């Protein structure tokens, strides 16, 4: 009798979320509850957007411009979502991420398209933004618990910046989508409820706003001297070009493209595609609602609380200034609630970036021929290496610059430039990579036309002849809502604040 043991079965091959196989197809849910169970990528994207863009930049813009540019928040978030939707549509139908689509848009420079090279340049600018996110998180942690030295001292900030970075790397080293989705979704839910609740509660405080302020903010006007701020706000707020690109990778890893399956030309595949595109659109809509609510809330909070006091978040004291949102409305005890919330929000943004950027760089290295992107083992190893190394580079940017607001704004400028290239790519891919059956979308055409204009279009520029409104520091005086608010908050009270505002608004 033979005593030889049977040979061990070979280990199963690693599943590849970026490969389309007929065996992986799955019918899309046709009910709303079923579709809701398959959402996720939009919340991962929201976690990456609401931290730096909304908490830092949008609040700062509200503090500078008052309610005057409230309308631009709606335009910025509303127009970009259509471009995001079309880019994701191409990904679901073709099973390929955005950077591979950009490669098809000529002219090429070497192995890559000019848009791929522009993305590389944009991402270097984004490294400043990610460093600013690390710095903002470190500042909040330093105020809450300095560990060494005083709060916001160099030693405390530097130590916390390193700790925050290493924690994000450790959490995401596995590179698994499910972990990322759960962490980001929890952060987004808590953050959204707290932010929207505070914005709606302001009318019951000393910093209340009313229909007059909201009406002026929705007048589609740009106060004199604020055009530069308006353009920056249009580029930074809402879903940016880099987030649109990232979203296509999360759609693939969630399974939308894999469940749709390869295009075999059959009616069954077309119906599956229509079903999963409906899920994708609902996912984008859910993420858009979260981003818009948070953006509007933080803008209103900045305009209602910080603007009347002449407070603008700057430097490493940004977190201290932003905490006035809570302490001035709810009392000193609320500072701790704000710090915990700020840490959760900014850290969730860092988590989103740490999870997504290595995937984009790994794909870029594949496009350039440095690695074999189609090899699952090579791809995962590259992503893990970049997950460990890229955040260390970002924290070095912060340790060198030490100004979170400025760093986030630098990233916003890079994203605004890249947005024009994404619009060009979407125009091209829509005509070459999307069948006519899935292409009809007049709203998208209008959105793309608006994006190609590259700027918000107000009905008029208010106070264009007012020489005194040119400087950013004095622009709030040309805003009627701000003037009413300052009169209400300061008039009749005397004191130093009354004297200060009298000088500012004379």
Short mmCIF file of N, CA, C and O in Angstrom, two decimals, residues 278-363:
data_model
loop_
_atom_site.label_atom_id
_atom_site.label_comp_id
_atom_site.label_asym_id
_atom_site.label_seq_id
_atom_site.Cartn_x
_atom_site.Cartn_y
_atom_site.Cartn_z
N UNK A 278 -27.16 52.84 -11.95
CA UNK A 278 -28.12 53.46 -11.04
C UNK A 278 -27.60 53.45 -9.60
O UNK A 278 -27.77 54.42 -8.86
N UNK A 279 -26.97 52.35 -9.20
CA UNK A 279 -26.38 52.28 -7.86
C UNK A 279 -25.27 53.31 -7.73
O UNK A 279 -25.16 54.01 -6.72
N UNK A 280 -24.43 53.41 -8.76
CA UNK A 280 -23.33 54.37 -8.74
C UNK A 280 -23.85 55.80 -8.64
O UNK A 280 -23.32 56.61 -7.88
N UNK A 281 -24.90 56.11 -9.39
CA UNK A 281 -25.45 57.47 -9.33
C UNK A 281 -26.01 57.77 -7.95
O UNK A 281 -25.86 58.89 -7.43
N UNK A 282 -26.67 56.78 -7.33
CA UNK A 282 -27.19 56.98 -5.97
C UNK A 282 -26.04 57.18 -4.99
O UNK A 282 -26.14 58.01 -4.07
N UNK A 283 -24.95 56.45 -5.17
CA UNK A 283 -23.78 56.59 -4.31
C UNK A 283 -23.19 57.99 -4.45
O UNK A 283 -22.83 58.63 -3.45
N UNK A 284 -23.08 58.47 -5.68
CA UNK A 284 -22.57 59.82 -5.91
C UNK A 284 -23.50 60.85 -5.30
O UNK A 284 -23.06 61.83 -4.68
N UNK A 285 -24.81 60.65 -5.46
CA UNK A 285 -25.77 61.60 -4.90
C UNK A 285 -25.67 61.66 -3.38
O UNK A 285 -25.70 62.73 -2.78
N UNK A 286 -25.53 60.48 -2.74
CA UNK A 286 -25.41 60.45 -1.28
C UNK A 286 -24.14 61.18 -0.82
O UNK A 286 -24.17 61.96 0.13
N UNK A 287 -23.03 60.93 -1.52
CA UNK A 287 -21.80 61.64 -1.18
C UNK A 287 -21.91 63.13 -1.42
O UNK A 287 -21.38 63.94 -0.65
N UNK A 288 -22.62 63.50 -2.51
CA UNK A 288 -22.79 64.92 -2.81
C UNK A 288 -23.63 65.62 -1.73
O UNK A 288 -23.32 66.75 -1.35
N UNK A 289 -24.67 64.95 -1.24
CA UNK A 289 -25.48 65.53 -0.17
C UNK A 289 -24.63 65.80 1.06
O UNK A 289 -24.70 66.88 1.67
N UNK A 290 -23.78 64.82 1.43
CA UNK A 290 -22.92 64.99 2.60
C UNK A 290 -21.96 66.15 2.39
O UNK A 290 -21.82 67.04 3.25
N UNK A 291 -21.29 66.18 1.24
CA UNK A 291 -20.33 67.26 0.96
C UNK A 291 -20.99 68.63 0.93
O UNK A 291 -20.47 69.60 1.47
N UNK A 292 -22.17 68.70 0.29
CA UNK A 292 -22.85 70.00 0.18
C UNK A 292 -23.33 70.48 1.53
O UNK A 292 -23.18 71.67 1.87
N UNK A 293 -23.92 69.59 2.33
CA UNK A 293 -24.38 69.98 3.67
C UNK A 293 -23.21 70.47 4.52
O UNK A 293 -23.31 71.50 5.20
N UNK A 294 -22.11 69.74 4.48
CA UNK A 294 -20.95 70.14 5.27
C UNK A 294 -20.35 71.44 4.77
O UNK A 294 -19.97 72.31 5.57
N UNK A 295 -20.26 71.59 3.45
CA UNK A 295 -19.70 72.82 2.89
C UNK A 295 -20.55 74.02 3.25
O UNK A 295 -20.05 75.06 3.69
N UNK A 296 -21.87 73.90 3.03
CA UNK A 296 -22.77 75.00 3.38
C UNK A 296 -22.70 75.32 4.87
O UNK A 296 -22.66 76.49 5.27
N UNK A 297 -22.68 74.28 5.69
CA UNK A 297 -22.69 74.49 7.13
C UNK A 297 -21.43 75.22 7.59
O UNK A 297 -21.49 76.18 8.35
N UNK A 298 -20.28 74.77 7.12
CA UNK A 298 -19.05 75.42 7.54
C UNK A 298 -18.92 76.83 6.98
O UNK A 298 -18.37 77.72 7.63
N UNK A 299 -19.43 77.06 5.78
CA UNK A 299 -19.39 78.42 5.25
C UNK A 299 -20.28 79.35 6.08
O UNK A 299 -19.89 80.46 6.43
N UNK A 300 -21.49 78.87 6.39
CA UNK A 300 -22.40 79.67 7.21
C UNK A 300 -21.81 79.91 8.58
O UNK A 300 -21.89 81.03 9.13
N UNK A 301 -21.19 78.90 9.17
CA UNK A 301 -20.58 79.07 10.49
C UNK A 301 -19.47 80.11 10.45
O UNK A 301 -19.36 80.99 11.31
N UNK A 302 -18.61 80.03 9.43
CA UNK A 302 -17.54 81.02 9.30
C UNK A 302 -18.07 82.42 9.09
O UNK A 302 -17.57 83.39 9.66
N UNK A 303 -19.13 82.54 8.26
CA UNK A 303 -19.70 83.85 7.98
C UNK A 303 -20.44 84.43 9.18
O UNK A 303 -20.42 85.64 9.43
N UNK A 304 -21.09 83.57 9.97
CA UNK A 304 -21.92 84.05 11.07
C UNK A 304 -21.12 84.29 12.35
O UNK A 304 -21.41 85.23 13.09
N UNK A 305 -20.12 83.46 12.61
CA UNK A 305 -19.40 83.53 13.89
C UNK A 305 -18.07 84.27 13.75
O UNK A 305 -17.77 85.17 14.54
N UNK A 306 -17.27 83.90 12.77
CA UNK A 306 -15.93 84.45 12.68
C UNK A 306 -15.89 85.80 11.96
O UNK A 306 -15.15 86.70 12.36
N UNK A 307 -16.67 85.93 10.87
CA UNK A 307 -16.62 87.16 10.09
C UNK A 307 -16.97 88.42 10.89
O UNK A 307 -16.26 89.42 10.80
N UNK A 308 -18.04 88.42 11.70
CA UNK A 308 -18.36 89.64 12.46
C UNK A 308 -17.26 90.04 13.44
O UNK A 308 -17.16 91.21 13.83
N UNK A 309 -16.44 89.08 13.86
CA UNK A 309 -15.38 89.38 14.83
C UNK A 309 -14.05 89.66 14.15
O UNK A 309 -13.05 89.92 14.83
N UNK A 310 -14.01 89.61 12.82
CA UNK A 310 -12.77 89.84 12.11
C UNK A 310 -11.74 88.75 12.32
O UNK A 310 -10.54 88.99 12.21
N UNK A 311 -12.19 87.52 12.58
CA UNK A 311 -11.28 86.40 12.83
C UNK A 311 -11.13 85.56 11.57
O UNK A 311 -12.12 85.15 10.98
N UNK A 312 -9.89 85.33 11.17
CA UNK A 312 -9.60 84.51 10.00
C UNK A 312 -8.58 83.46 10.40
O UNK A 312 -7.51 83.81 10.89
N UNK A 313 -8.87 82.15 10.24
CA UNK A 313 -7.92 81.10 10.62
C UNK A 313 -6.62 81.22 9.83
O UNK A 313 -6.63 81.26 8.60
N UNK A 314 -5.49 81.27 10.52
CA UNK A 314 -4.19 81.41 9.88
C UNK A 314 -3.14 80.65 10.68
O UNK A 314 -3.23 80.55 11.91
N UNK A 315 -2.13 80.13 9.97
CA UNK A 315 -0.97 79.51 10.61
C UNK A 315 -1.35 78.34 11.50
O UNK A 315 -2.41 77.73 11.39
N UNK A 316 -0.45 78.03 12.45
CA UNK A 316 -0.70 76.92 13.37
C UNK A 316 -1.76 77.26 14.41
O UNK A 316 -2.25 76.37 15.11
N UNK A 317 -2.11 78.55 14.52
CA UNK A 317 -3.18 78.94 15.44
C UNK A 317 -4.55 78.77 14.80
O UNK A 317 -5.56 79.17 15.39
N UNK A 318 -4.57 78.18 13.58
CA UNK A 318 -5.83 77.97 12.86
C UNK A 318 -6.85 77.25 13.72
O UNK A 318 -8.02 77.64 13.79
N UNK A 319 -6.42 76.18 14.41
CA UNK A 319 -7.35 75.38 15.20
C UNK A 319 -7.92 76.20 16.35
O UNK A 319 -9.11 76.12 16.68
N UNK A 320 -7.07 77.03 16.97
CA UNK A 320 -7.55 77.89 18.05
C UNK A 320 -8.62 78.85 17.56
O UNK A 320 -9.65 79.07 18.22
N UNK A 321 -8.39 79.43 16.37
CA UNK A 321 -9.39 80.35 15.80
C UNK A 321 -10.68 79.60 15.44
O UNK A 321 -11.78 80.07 15.73
N UNK A 322 -10.54 78.43 14.83
CA UNK A 322 -11.73 77.67 14.46
C UNK A 322 -12.52 77.22 15.69
O UNK A 322 -13.74 77.08 15.62
N UNK A 323 -11.82 77.00 16.79
CA UNK A 323 -12.53 76.56 18.00
C UNK A 323 -13.49 77.63 18.51
O UNK A 323 -14.42 77.32 19.26
N UNK A 324 -13.25 78.89 18.10
CA UNK A 324 -14.18 79.96 18.50
C UNK A 324 -15.58 79.71 17.96
O UNK A 324 -16.55 80.26 18.49
N UNK A 325 -15.69 78.91 16.90
CA UNK A 325 -17.00 78.55 16.37
C UNK A 325 -17.85 77.92 17.47
O UNK A 325 -19.05 78.20 17.60
N UNK A 326 -17.23 77.08 18.27
CA UNK A 326 -17.95 76.37 19.32
C UNK A 326 -17.97 77.18 20.62
O UNK A 326 -19.02 77.30 21.25
N UNK A 327 -16.81 77.71 21.02
CA UNK A 327 -16.74 78.36 22.33
C UNK A 327 -17.56 79.65 22.37
O UNK A 327 -18.15 79.97 23.41
N UNK A 328 -17.62 80.38 21.26
CA UNK A 328 -18.37 81.64 21.25
C UNK A 328 -19.87 81.40 21.21
O UNK A 328 -20.65 82.32 21.50
N UNK A 329 -20.29 80.22 20.83
CA UNK A 329 -21.73 79.94 20.74
C UNK A 329 -22.24 79.07 21.88
O UNK A 329 -23.40 79.20 22.29
N UNK A 330 -21.39 78.19 22.41
CA UNK A 330 -21.85 77.25 23.43
C UNK A 330 -21.09 77.36 24.75
O UNK A 330 -21.45 76.70 25.72
N UNK A 331 -20.04 78.15 24.78
CA UNK A 331 -19.30 78.30 26.02
C UNK A 331 -17.93 77.65 25.95
O UNK A 331 -17.64 76.86 25.05
N UNK A 332 -17.05 77.95 26.94
CA UNK A 332 -15.68 77.42 26.93
C UNK A 332 -15.60 75.90 26.92
O UNK A 332 -14.66 75.33 26.37
N UNK A 333 -16.58 75.23 27.56
CA UNK A 333 -16.53 73.77 27.62
C UNK A 333 -16.54 73.14 26.24
O UNK A 333 -16.03 72.02 26.05
N UNK A 334 -17.12 73.84 25.25
CA UNK A 334 -17.28 73.25 23.92
C UNK A 334 -15.96 73.15 23.16
O UNK A 334 -15.91 72.51 22.10
N UNK A 335 -14.90 73.77 23.69
CA UNK A 335 -13.62 73.68 23.00
C UNK A 335 -13.17 72.23 22.89
O UNK A 335 -12.64 71.80 21.86
N UNK A 336 -13.40 71.45 23.94
CA UNK A 336 -12.97 70.05 23.90
C UNK A 336 -13.79 69.25 22.89
O UNK A 336 -13.25 68.38 22.20
N UNK A 337 -15.08 69.56 22.80
CA UNK A 337 -15.91 68.88 21.81
C UNK A 337 -15.43 69.21 20.40
O UNK A 337 -15.37 68.33 19.53
N UNK A 338 -15.07 70.48 20.19
CA UNK A 338 -14.56 70.86 18.87
C UNK A 338 -13.25 70.15 18.55
O UNK A 338 -13.05 69.67 17.43
N UNK A 339 -12.34 70.11 19.52
CA UNK A 339 -11.04 69.49 19.27
C UNK A 339 -11.19 68.01 18.90
O UNK A 339 -10.54 67.52 17.97
N UNK A 340 -12.05 67.31 19.63
CA UNK A 340 -12.28 65.90 19.31
C UNK A 340 -12.87 65.76 17.91
O UNK A 340 -12.45 64.91 17.11
N UNK A 341 -13.85 66.62 17.59
CA UNK A 341 -14.45 66.57 16.27
C UNK A 341 -13.46 66.93 15.17
O UNK A 341 -13.43 66.30 14.12
N UNK A 342 -12.62 67.95 15.41
CA UNK A 342 -11.62 68.35 14.41
C UNK A 342 -10.62 67.23 14.16
O UNK A 342 -10.22 66.97 13.02
N UNK A 343 -10.21 66.56 15.23
CA UNK A 343 -9.27 65.45 15.07
C UNK A 343 -9.91 64.34 14.23
O UNK A 343 -9.28 63.79 13.31
N UNK A 344 -11.17 64.01 14.53
CA UNK A 344 -11.86 62.95 13.78
C UNK A 344 -12.00 63.32 12.31
O UNK A 344 -11.76 62.50 11.41
N UNK A 345 -12.35 64.56 12.04
CA UNK A 345 -12.59 65.00 10.66
C UNK A 345 -11.29 65.05 9.87
O UNK A 345 -11.18 64.51 8.77
N UNK A 346 -10.28 65.71 10.44
CA UNK A 346 -9.02 65.83 9.72
C UNK A 346 -8.33 64.48 9.55
O UNK A 346 -7.73 64.20 8.52
N UNK A 347 -8.44 63.64 10.57
CA UNK A 347 -7.81 62.33 10.47
C UNK A 347 -8.52 61.47 9.44
O UNK A 347 -7.88 60.69 8.72
N UNK A 348 -9.84 61.59 9.34
CA UNK A 348 -10.56 60.84 8.31
C UNK A 348 -10.14 61.29 6.92
O UNK A 348 -10.06 60.49 5.98
N UNK A 349 -9.85 62.60 6.76
CA UNK A 349 -9.34 63.10 5.49
C UNK A 349 -7.98 62.50 5.19
O UNK A 349 -7.68 62.10 4.06
N UNK A 350 -7.12 62.45 6.21
CA UNK A 350 -5.80 61.84 6.03
C UNK A 350 -5.93 60.37 5.69
O UNK A 350 -5.19 59.85 4.84
N UNK A 351 -6.89 59.68 6.31
CA UNK A 351 -7.12 58.27 6.01
C UNK A 351 -7.50 58.11 4.54
O UNK A 351 -6.99 57.23 3.82
N UNK A 352 -8.41 58.96 4.07
CA UNK A 352 -8.83 58.88 2.67
C UNK A 352 -7.67 59.09 1.71
O UNK A 352 -7.54 58.37 0.71
N UNK A 353 -6.81 60.06 2.01
CA UNK A 353 -5.66 60.32 1.15
C UNK A 353 -4.64 59.20 1.22
O UNK A 353 -4.09 58.77 0.19
N UNK A 354 -4.37 58.72 2.43
CA UNK A 354 -3.39 57.64 2.59
C UNK A 354 -3.85 56.37 1.90
O UNK A 354 -3.03 55.58 1.42
N UNK A 355 -5.15 56.17 1.81
CA UNK A 355 -5.68 54.98 1.15
C UNK A 355 -5.70 55.12 -0.36
O UNK A 355 -5.46 54.14 -1.08
N UNK A 356 -5.96 56.31 -0.87
CA UNK A 356 -6.19 56.46 -2.31
C UNK A 356 -4.94 56.82 -3.10
O UNK A 356 -4.71 56.26 -4.18
N UNK A 357 -4.13 57.73 -2.59
CA UNK A 357 -3.00 58.23 -3.38
C UNK A 357 -2.02 57.12 -3.76
O UNK A 357 -1.54 57.10 -4.90
N UNK A 358 -1.68 56.18 -2.87
CA UNK A 358 -0.80 55.09 -3.31
C UNK A 358 -1.35 54.28 -4.47
O UNK A 358 -0.59 53.80 -5.32
N UNK A 359 -2.66 54.13 -4.55
CA UNK A 359 -3.25 53.41 -5.68
C UNK A 359 -3.03 54.19 -6.98
O UNK A 359 -2.70 53.60 -8.02
N UNK A 360 -3.22 55.50 -6.92
CA UNK A 360 -3.04 56.31 -8.12
C UNK A 360 -1.57 56.33 -8.57
O UNK A 360 -1.28 56.28 -9.77
N UNK A 361 -0.66 56.42 -7.61
CA UNK A 361 0.76 56.41 -7.98
C UNK A 361 1.18 55.04 -8.50
O UNK A 361 1.99 54.95 -9.44
N UNK A 362 0.65 53.97 -7.92
CA UNK A 362 0.97 52.63 -8.44
C UNK A 362 0.48 52.47 -9.87
O UNK A 362 1.17 51.92 -10.73
N UNK A 363 -0.73 52.97 -10.15
CA UNK A 363 -1.26 52.92 -11.51
C UNK A 363 -0.41 53.76 -12.46
O UNK A 363 -0.16 53.38 -13.61
#
